[in-house]
Amino acid sequence: MEFKQSLKAKSNYIERLLSEYMPKVEGYQRTIMDAMNYSLKAGGKRLRPILTLEACNIVGGNEADAIPFAVAIEMIHTYSLIHDDLPALDNDNLRRGKPTNHVVFGDDMAILAGDALLNYAFEIMLSNSIDKENPKKYLRAINEIAKSSGIYGMIGGQVVDVQSENKVISKEKLDYIHLNKTAAIIIGCMRAGAIIGDATEDELEKITKYGKNIGLSFQIVDDILDIVGDEAKLGKKVGSDIENHKSTYPSLLGIEKSKEIANDLIKEAKNNIKDLQNNSSFLEGLANYIIDREY
Amino acid sequence: MEFKQSLKAKSNYIERLLSEYMPKVEGYQRTIMDAMNYSLKAGGKRLRPILTLEACNIVGGNEADAIPFAVAIEMIHTYSLIHDDLPALDNDNLRRGKPTNHVVFGDDMAILAGDALLNYAFEIMLSNSIDKENPKKYLRAINEIAKSSGIYGMIGGQVVDVQSENKVISKEKLDYIHLNKTAAIIIGCMRAGAIIGDATEDELEKITKYGKNIGLSFQIVDDILDIVGDEAKLGKKVGSDIENHKSTYPSLLGIEKSKEIANDLIKEAKNNIKDLQNNSSFLEGLANYIIDREY
C-alpha cells in the first residue's frame, strides 16, 4: 500500500511537470498542440519519467536536472503509441479508455502529432541543456535517449513486431522484440537520468541491468494481462494478441512458465540495484509492482 | 554553366556523404533500413545539406565539422517527404520519378521509416558531437535544427498547409506556411552550419536573412512550376495545387506578380551575404538558380 501511494504521488508530480512542458495551444498551428496535448494528458502510469528521475536520485544526483529528460521520454513514449494506434499499424480506436488520437484528430494530424512529439522531446532536452555547466554530460544523456528510441532500439523492435503478426516466431526473435520495443527506452531513460546524476560506470551498468530486467518482465506481464486481464481495469480490450495470432511468451511457453520467467527477471532486477548509494526502496517496490499489477 | 557544374559536384559529394552515414542494412529490423535508404537514395537537389556546409564555409569554418548536420538535415527533409506522401496526407504515388515510400514498403513501414529518419538525424548529430572540444557549440547547432523542424518550424507549417487545402486563405497565412514549411529548415540548417563555423552574431543574422529569402522564393517558384513546369523535368505531376484548390502565390496574386516577388527576394538574398568573409559566389549562384530552375 505504501508503495502504491508513493507511485501515485510520483505520477501526479509527473503530470504536473508534463503540463508545464507541454506546448501552449496558440498560433495558426494550434491544432497540432491540441493533438499532442490530448495524448500527453491521456494518463498512463508515467513509469518512464518516474524511472528517469529515480535513476538520477539513486546515484545521488540532483533530480531537477533530469526533469527535461523525464518529460522528453514520456513524449517519445506517447508519440510511439499515437503512431502504433494508426489504422496502418494496430488500428486501435481505444487507449486508456479514451478514443485514440487519430479517431479524434484524423489520421493526418495523428501522424503529424506523433512526429511533433518526437521532435519536441529533443527540443526540450536540447534547449534545457545549452546553458548547463557540463554540456558534454547533457549531450551524452540526450544521445542515450536518441539511441534507445531509434532503429537500434524502440523503432527496431516495433518494426519486427509489426512484421511478426500472424506468425509463429522464434523465442530469440521474440526476445529481440521485447528488448527493443519495450526495454530499450526504459534502459535509455534510466541511463540518461543516471548520467545527469553523475553515475559512475559501475552504477550505470547496474542501472542498465535493472532497466533491462524490469523492461523484459513488464512486456511479459503485459502479454499475460492481454489473456487474463480485466478490460475495465486495463482500459483497452483484451485478447488482441490471440486474435492477431501474435507470438508472445504465453503463446510460446504457456502462462505459468511465463509468470515464472517474469518473476525471475524481477528478482534479478532487485538484486542489480541493492547496493547503489541512495535508498532504493522505491525501485524495489516498482519491480514488485510490475509483476503484481492488474493493469 | 559554371554554377551548375559546381552544384552538381556538391550534390555528388552529398550523395557520397549520405551513403557513408546511412544505416547498414542488417539485423531482424533490416526492412526499416531498406525503407530509410530507399528514400534517402531517391535523389533530389540536396540543397539543404549543401547550404549547411556552405554556411560553415562562408564564415571561415571547417566544413568537415558540419558534415553530420548536413546529413541530418537531409534525413529530416526526407522523413517529411515520406510522411507527406502518405495516403492520409497528400496521397502521392510518385516522387522524383519513383514510387513513393509507402507504395514500395506499405503505409506501416513508411510511417516507421519517417519516424526512424527523424530519430536517426538526431542520433547522427549527437553521437558526432559528444567528443568535440566545444560541446556547447554543438548543442546550440543541434538545437537550431530541432527548433526549425518542429511545431514552431516545419511541422507547424505543414499542419497549416494541410488544413488550408480547398480553402482560399489570407496572404498572411500563406506567408506563415511558406516561412515555416519551407524556409524554416533552410534557415535552421544554415544557422547550424554557421554556428559550427564559429559565426559572429552579425554573420549569423545575415545568413538567417539569406536563408529566409531564398526559402520563401524557393516555395513561390515551386508553386509557379506546379502550373507552368514540365512533368518530365520535375519528376512529378503538375497541376495538383489547382486540382486541390490550394491557395498559392500564383493563385492569390497571379503568375507575373509572383515571379516579381520571387525575384525581389533573390535580390535581397544576394545582398544579405555580399560582405561575408569568404567567397560567396556559390551562394550567389544558388540564389540565381532558385529562380532560374525548371525543376
PDB file of N, CA, C and O in Angstrom, chain A residues 116-160:
ATOM      1  N   ALA A 116       5.590  15.460 -34.236  1.00  0.00           N
ATOM      2  CA  ALA A 116       5.819  16.675 -33.455  1.00  0.00           C
ATOM      3  C   ALA A 116       6.282  16.353 -32.038  1.00  0.00           C
ATOM      4  O   ALA A 116       7.159  17.032 -31.492  1.00  0.00           O
ATOM      5  N   LEU A 117       5.717  15.297 -31.450  1.00  0.00           N
ATOM      6  CA  LEU A 117       6.113  14.924 -30.085  1.00  0.00           C
ATOM      7  C   LEU A 117       7.547  14.400 -30.052  1.00  0.00           C
ATOM      8  O   LEU A 117       8.301  14.707 -29.121  1.00  0.00           O
ATOM      9  N   LEU A 118       7.915  13.613 -31.056  1.00  0.00           N
ATOM     10  CA  LEU A 118       9.298  13.135 -31.102  1.00  0.00           C
ATOM     11  C   LEU A 118      10.252  14.317 -31.228  1.00  0.00           C
ATOM     12  O   LEU A 118      11.235  14.439 -30.497  1.00  0.00           O
ATOM     13  N   ASN A 119       9.920  15.208 -32.153  1.00  0.00           N
ATOM     14  CA  ASN A 119      10.779  16.379 -32.354  1.00  0.00           C
ATOM     15  C   ASN A 119      10.823  17.257 -31.100  1.00  0.00           C
ATOM     16  O   ASN A 119      11.889  17.740 -30.686  1.00  0.00           O
ATOM     17  N   TYR A 120       9.650  17.459 -30.496  1.00  0.00           N
ATOM     18  CA  TYR A 120       9.567  18.341 -29.328  1.00  0.00           C
ATOM     19  C   TYR A 120      10.356  17.772 -28.146  1.00  0.00           C
ATOM     20  O   TYR A 120      10.929  18.528 -27.350  1.00  0.00           O
ATOM     21  N   ALA A 121      10.385  16.454 -28.042  1.00  0.00           N
ATOM     22  CA  ALA A 121      11.175  15.824 -26.981  1.00  0.00           C
ATOM     23  C   ALA A 121      12.638  16.283 -27.097  1.00  0.00           C
ATOM     24  O   ALA A 121      13.275  16.639 -26.095  1.00  0.00           O
ATOM     25  N   PHE A 122      13.160  16.274 -28.315  1.00  0.00           N
ATOM     26  CA  PHE A 122      14.545  16.726 -28.500  1.00  0.00           C
ATOM     27  C   PHE A 122      14.676  18.226 -28.244  1.00  0.00           C
ATOM     28  O   PHE A 122      15.657  18.683 -27.656  1.00  0.00           O
ATOM     29  N   GLU A 123      13.663  18.990 -28.677  1.00  0.00           N
ATOM     30  CA  GLU A 123      13.722  20.443 -28.428  1.00  0.00           C
ATOM     31  C   GLU A 123      13.838  20.726 -26.930  1.00  0.00           C
ATOM     32  O   GLU A 123      14.609  21.587 -26.509  1.00  0.00           O
ATOM     33  N   ILE A 124      13.046  20.006 -26.136  1.00  0.00           N
ATOM     34  CA  ILE A 124      13.062  20.227 -24.686  1.00  0.00           C
ATOM     35  C   ILE A 124      14.418  19.832 -24.087  1.00  0.00           C
ATOM     36  O   ILE A 124      15.003  20.577 -23.303  1.00  0.00           O
ATOM     37  N   MET A 125      14.908  18.653 -24.473  1.00  0.00           N
ATOM     38  CA  MET A 125      16.200  18.231 -23.916  1.00  0.00           C
ATOM     39  C   MET A 125      17.313  19.194 -24.315  1.00  0.00           C
ATOM     40  O   MET A 125      18.160  19.563 -23.491  1.00  0.00           O
ATOM     41  N   LEU A 126      17.318  19.596 -25.576  1.00  0.00           N
ATOM     42  CA  LEU A 126      18.401  20.450 -26.071  1.00  0.00           C
ATOM     43  C   LEU A 126      18.345  21.848 -25.461  1.00  0.00           C
ATOM     44  O   LEU A 126      19.347  22.347 -24.948  1.00  0.00           O
ATOM     45  N   SER A 127      17.161  22.470 -25.504  1.00  0.00           N
ATOM     46  CA  SER A 127      17.097  23.860 -25.056  1.00  0.00           C
ATOM     47  C   SER A 127      17.373  23.964 -23.561  1.00  0.00           C
ATOM     48  O   SER A 127      17.864  24.990 -23.091  1.00  0.00           O
ATOM     49  N   ASN A 128      17.087  22.899 -22.825  1.00  0.00           N
ATOM     50  CA  ASN A 128      17.374  22.924 -21.383  1.00  0.00           C
ATOM     51  C   ASN A 128      18.795  22.481 -21.036  1.00  0.00           C
ATOM     52  O   ASN A 128      19.161  22.416 -19.864  1.00  0.00           O
ATOM     53  N   SER A 129      19.581  22.136 -22.030  1.00  0.00           N
ATOM     54  CA  SER A 129      20.947  21.666 -21.776  1.00  0.00           C
ATOM     55  C   SER A 129      22.004  22.687 -22.172  1.00  0.00           C
ATOM     56  O   SER A 129      23.141  22.626 -21.699  1.00  0.00           O
ATOM     57  N   ILE A 130      21.636  23.602 -23.058  1.00  0.00           N
ATOM     58  CA  ILE A 130      22.623  24.517 -23.655  1.00  0.00           C
ATOM     59  C   ILE A 130      23.392  25.319 -22.608  1.00  0.00           C
ATOM     60  O   ILE A 130      24.603  25.497 -22.726  1.00  0.00           O
ATOM     61  N   ASP A 131      22.688  25.806 -21.606  1.00  0.00           N
ATOM     62  CA  ASP A 131      23.369  26.693 -20.659  1.00  0.00           C
ATOM     63  C   ASP A 131      23.884  25.992 -19.407  1.00  0.00           C
ATOM     64  O   ASP A 131      24.220  26.649 -18.411  1.00  0.00           O
ATOM     65  N   LYS A 132      23.945  24.667 -19.451  1.00  0.00           N
ATOM     66  CA  LYS A 132      24.452  23.943 -18.288  1.00  0.00           C
ATOM     67  C   LYS A 132      25.974  24.016 -18.236  1.00  0.00           C
ATOM     68  O   LYS A 132      26.644  24.209 -19.252  1.00  0.00           O
ATOM     69  N   GLU A 133      26.494  23.816 -17.022  1.00  0.00           N
ATOM     70  CA  GLU A 133      27.944  23.918 -16.840  1.00  0.00           C
ATOM     71  C   GLU A 133      28.713  22.793 -17.513  1.00  0.00           C
ATOM     72  O   GLU A 133      29.859  22.976 -17.903  1.00  0.00           O
ATOM     73  N   ASN A 134      28.086  21.623 -17.585  1.00  0.00           N
ATOM     74  CA  ASN A 134      28.773  20.476 -18.163  1.00  0.00           C
ATOM     75  C   ASN A 134      28.013  19.982 -19.409  1.00  0.00           C
ATOM     76  O   ASN A 134      27.335  18.963 -19.367  1.00  0.00           O
ATOM     77  N   PRO A 135      28.125  20.735 -20.522  1.00  0.00           N
ATOM     78  CA  PRO A 135      27.310  20.398 -21.697  1.00  0.00           C
ATOM     79  C   PRO A 135      27.584  18.996 -22.235  1.00  0.00           C
ATOM     80  O   PRO A 135      26.690  18.348 -22.773  1.00  0.00           O
ATOM     81  N   LYS A 136      28.803  18.502 -22.059  1.00  0.00           N
ATOM     82  CA  LYS A 136      29.134  17.181 -22.581  1.00  0.00           C
ATOM     83  C   LYS A 136      28.276  16.090 -21.917  1.00  0.00           C
ATOM     84  O   LYS A 136      27.814  15.159 -22.571  1.00  0.00           O
ATOM     85  N   LYS A 137      28.084  16.246 -20.623  1.00  0.00           N
ATOM     86  CA  LYS A 137      27.241  15.294 -19.888  1.00  0.00           C
ATOM     87  C   LYS A 137      25.822  15.287 -20.453  1.00  0.00           C
ATOM     88  O   LYS A 137      25.211  14.223 -20.624  1.00  0.00           O
ATOM     89  N   TYR A 138      25.331  16.461 -20.769  1.00  0.00           N
ATOM     90  CA  TYR A 138      23.968  16.561 -21.298  1.00  0.00           C
ATOM     91  C   TYR A 138      23.870  15.960 -22.698  1.00  0.00           C
ATOM     92  O   TYR A 138      22.894  15.280 -23.030  1.00  0.00           O
ATOM     93  N   LEU A 139      24.897  16.222 -23.514  1.00  0.00           N
ATOM     94  CA  LEU A 139      24.945  15.590 -24.842  1.00  0.00           C
ATOM     95  C   LEU A 139      24.897  14.072 -24.717  1.00  0.00           C
ATOM     96  O   LEU A 139      24.189  13.394 -25.465  1.00  0.00           O
ATOM     97  N   ARG A 140      25.654  13.541 -23.778  1.00  0.00           N
ATOM     98  CA  ARG A 140      25.680  12.078 -23.565  1.00  0.00           C
ATOM     99  C   ARG A 140      24.296  11.567 -23.192  1.00  0.00           C
ATOM    100  O   ARG A 140      23.847  10.543 -23.700  1.00  0.00           O
ATOM    101  N   ALA A 141      23.629  12.305 -22.309  1.00  0.00           N
ATOM    102  CA  ALA A 141      22.305  11.864 -21.850  1.00  0.00           C
ATOM    103  C   ALA A 141      21.282  11.918 -22.989  1.00  0.00           C
ATOM    104  O   ALA A 141      20.494  10.987 -23.171  1.00  0.00           O
ATOM    105  N   ILE A 142      21.308  12.988 -23.777  1.00  0.00           N
ATOM    106  CA  ILE A 142      20.365  13.081 -24.911  1.00  0.00           C
ATOM    107  C   ILE A 142      20.652  11.948 -25.895  1.00  0.00           C
ATOM    108  O   ILE A 142      19.746  11.338 -26.456  1.00  0.00           O
ATOM    109  N   ASN A 143      21.934  11.661 -26.092  1.00  0.00           N
ATOM    110  CA  ASN A 143      22.328  10.591 -27.003  1.00  0.00           C
ATOM    111  C   ASN A 143      21.778   9.230 -26.545  1.00  0.00           C
ATOM    112  O   ASN A 143      21.381   8.402 -27.366  1.00  0.00           O
ATOM    113  N   GLU A 144      21.751   8.997 -25.246  1.00  0.00           N
ATOM    114  CA  GLU A 144      21.178   7.749 -24.715  1.00  0.00           C
ATOM    115  C   GLU A 144      19.705   7.626 -25.104  1.00  0.00           C
ATOM    116  O   GLU A 144      19.247   6.561 -25.528  1.00  0.00           O
ATOM    117  N   ILE A 145      18.992   8.718 -24.928  1.00  0.00           N
ATOM    118  CA  ILE A 145      17.565   8.725 -25.282  1.00  0.00           C
ATOM    119  C   ILE A 145      17.408   8.466 -26.786  1.00  0.00           C
ATOM    120  O   ILE A 145      16.586   7.646 -27.211  1.00  0.00           O
ATOM    121  N   ALA A 146      18.215   9.163 -27.584  1.00  0.00           N
ATOM    122  CA  ALA A 146      18.093   9.051 -29.043  1.00  0.00           C
ATOM    123  C   ALA A 146      18.360   7.616 -29.506  1.00  0.00           C
ATOM    124  O   ALA A 146      17.592   7.043 -30.281  1.00  0.00           O
ATOM    125  N   LYS A 147      19.443   7.031 -29.013  1.00  0.00           N
ATOM    126  CA  LYS A 147      19.787   5.664 -29.431  1.00  0.00           C
ATOM    127  C   LYS A 147      18.670   4.696 -29.054  1.00  0.00           C
ATOM    128  O   LYS A 147      18.306   3.810 -29.819  1.00  0.00           O
ATOM    129  N   SER A 148      18.135   4.876 -27.835  1.00  0.00           N
ATOM    130  CA  SER A 148      17.162   3.902 -27.336  1.00  0.00           C
ATOM    131  C   SER A 148      15.826   3.994 -28.061  1.00  0.00           C
ATOM    132  O   SER A 148      15.049   3.045 -28.053  1.00  0.00           O
ATOM    133  N   SER A 149      15.551   5.119 -28.711  1.00  0.00           N
ATOM    134  CA  SER A 149      14.243   5.252 -29.364  1.00  0.00           C
ATOM    135  C   SER A 149      14.299   5.028 -30.872  1.00  0.00           C
ATOM    136  O   SER A 149      13.264   5.070 -31.534  1.00  0.00           O
ATOM    137  N   GLY A 150      15.470   4.744 -31.409  1.00  0.00           N
ATOM    138  CA  GLY A 150      15.617   4.616 -32.862  1.00  0.00           C
ATOM    139  C   GLY A 150      15.640   3.192 -33.381  1.00  0.00           C
ATOM    140  O   GLY A 150      15.113   2.274 -32.750  1.00  0.00           O
ATOM    141  N   ILE A 151      16.266   3.015 -34.529  1.00  0.00           N
ATOM    142  CA  ILE A 151      16.244   1.704 -35.194  1.00  0.00           C
ATOM    143  C   ILE A 151      17.077   0.658 -34.467  1.00  0.00           C
ATOM    144  O   ILE A 151      16.968  -0.529 -34.744  1.00  0.00           O
ATOM    145  N   TYR A 152      17.950   1.080 -33.563  1.00  0.00           N
ATOM    146  CA  TYR A 152      18.677   0.107 -32.744  1.00  0.00           C
ATOM    147  C   TYR A 152      18.047   0.012 -31.357  1.00  0.00           C
ATOM    148  O   TYR A 152      18.672  -0.443 -30.396  1.00  0.00           O
ATOM    149  N   GLY A 153      16.804   0.472 -31.284  1.00  0.00           N
ATOM    150  CA  GLY A 153      16.057   0.437 -30.040  1.00  0.00           C
ATOM    151  C   GLY A 153      14.577   0.293 -30.366  1.00  0.00           C
ATOM    152  O   GLY A 153      14.190  -0.608 -31.109  1.00  0.00           O
ATOM    153  N   MET A 154      13.786   1.203 -29.844  1.00  0.00           N
ATOM    154  CA  MET A 154      12.329   1.082 -29.918  1.00  0.00           C
ATOM    155  C   MET A 154      11.776   0.869 -31.328  1.00  0.00           C
ATOM    156  O   MET A 154      10.957  -0.035 -31.548  1.00  0.00           O
ATOM    157  N   ILE A 155      12.197   1.692 -32.276  1.00  0.00           N
ATOM    158  CA  ILE A 155      11.642   1.542 -33.633  1.00  0.00           C
ATOM    159  C   ILE A 155      12.033   0.188 -34.223  1.00  0.00           C
ATOM    160  O   ILE A 155      11.216  -0.482 -34.863  1.00  0.00           O
ATOM    161  N   GLY A 156      13.279  -0.220 -33.990  1.00  0.00           N
ATOM    162  CA  GLY A 156      13.704  -1.542 -34.465  1.00  0.00           C
ATOM    163  C   GLY A 156      12.780  -2.637 -33.952  1.00  0.00           C
ATOM    164  O   GLY A 156      12.307  -3.492 -34.712  1.00  0.00           O
ATOM    165  N   GLY A 157      12.494  -2.607 -32.655  1.00  0.00           N
ATOM    166  CA  GLY A 157      11.602  -3.597 -32.055  1.00  0.00           C
ATOM    167  C   GLY A 157      10.193  -3.526 -32.625  1.00  0.00           C
ATOM    168  O   GLY A 157       9.554  -4.543 -32.890  1.00  0.00           O
ATOM    169  N   GLN A 158       9.745  -2.318 -32.830  1.00  0.00           N
ATOM    170  CA  GLN A 158       8.398  -2.098 -33.366  1.00  0.00           C
ATOM    171  C   GLN A 158       8.274  -2.680 -34.781  1.00  0.00           C
ATOM    172  O   GLN A 158       7.271  -3.326 -35.117  1.00  0.00           O
ATOM    173  N   VAL A 159       9.291  -2.461 -35.596  1.00  0.00           N
ATOM    174  CA  VAL A 159       9.296  -2.973 -36.973  1.00  0.00           C
ATOM    175  C   VAL A 159       9.175  -4.496 -36.981  1.00  0.00           C
ATOM    176  O   VAL A 159       8.351  -5.069 -37.698  1.00  0.00           O
ATOM    177  N   VAL A 160       9.992  -5.152 -36.167  1.00  0.00           N
ATOM    178  CA  VAL A 160       9.979  -6.616 -36.158  1.00  0.00           C
ATOM    179  C   VAL A 160       8.659  -7.120 -35.565  1.00  0.00           C
ATOM    180  O   VAL A 160       8.109  -8.126 -36.014  1.00  0.00           O
TER     181      VAL A 160
END
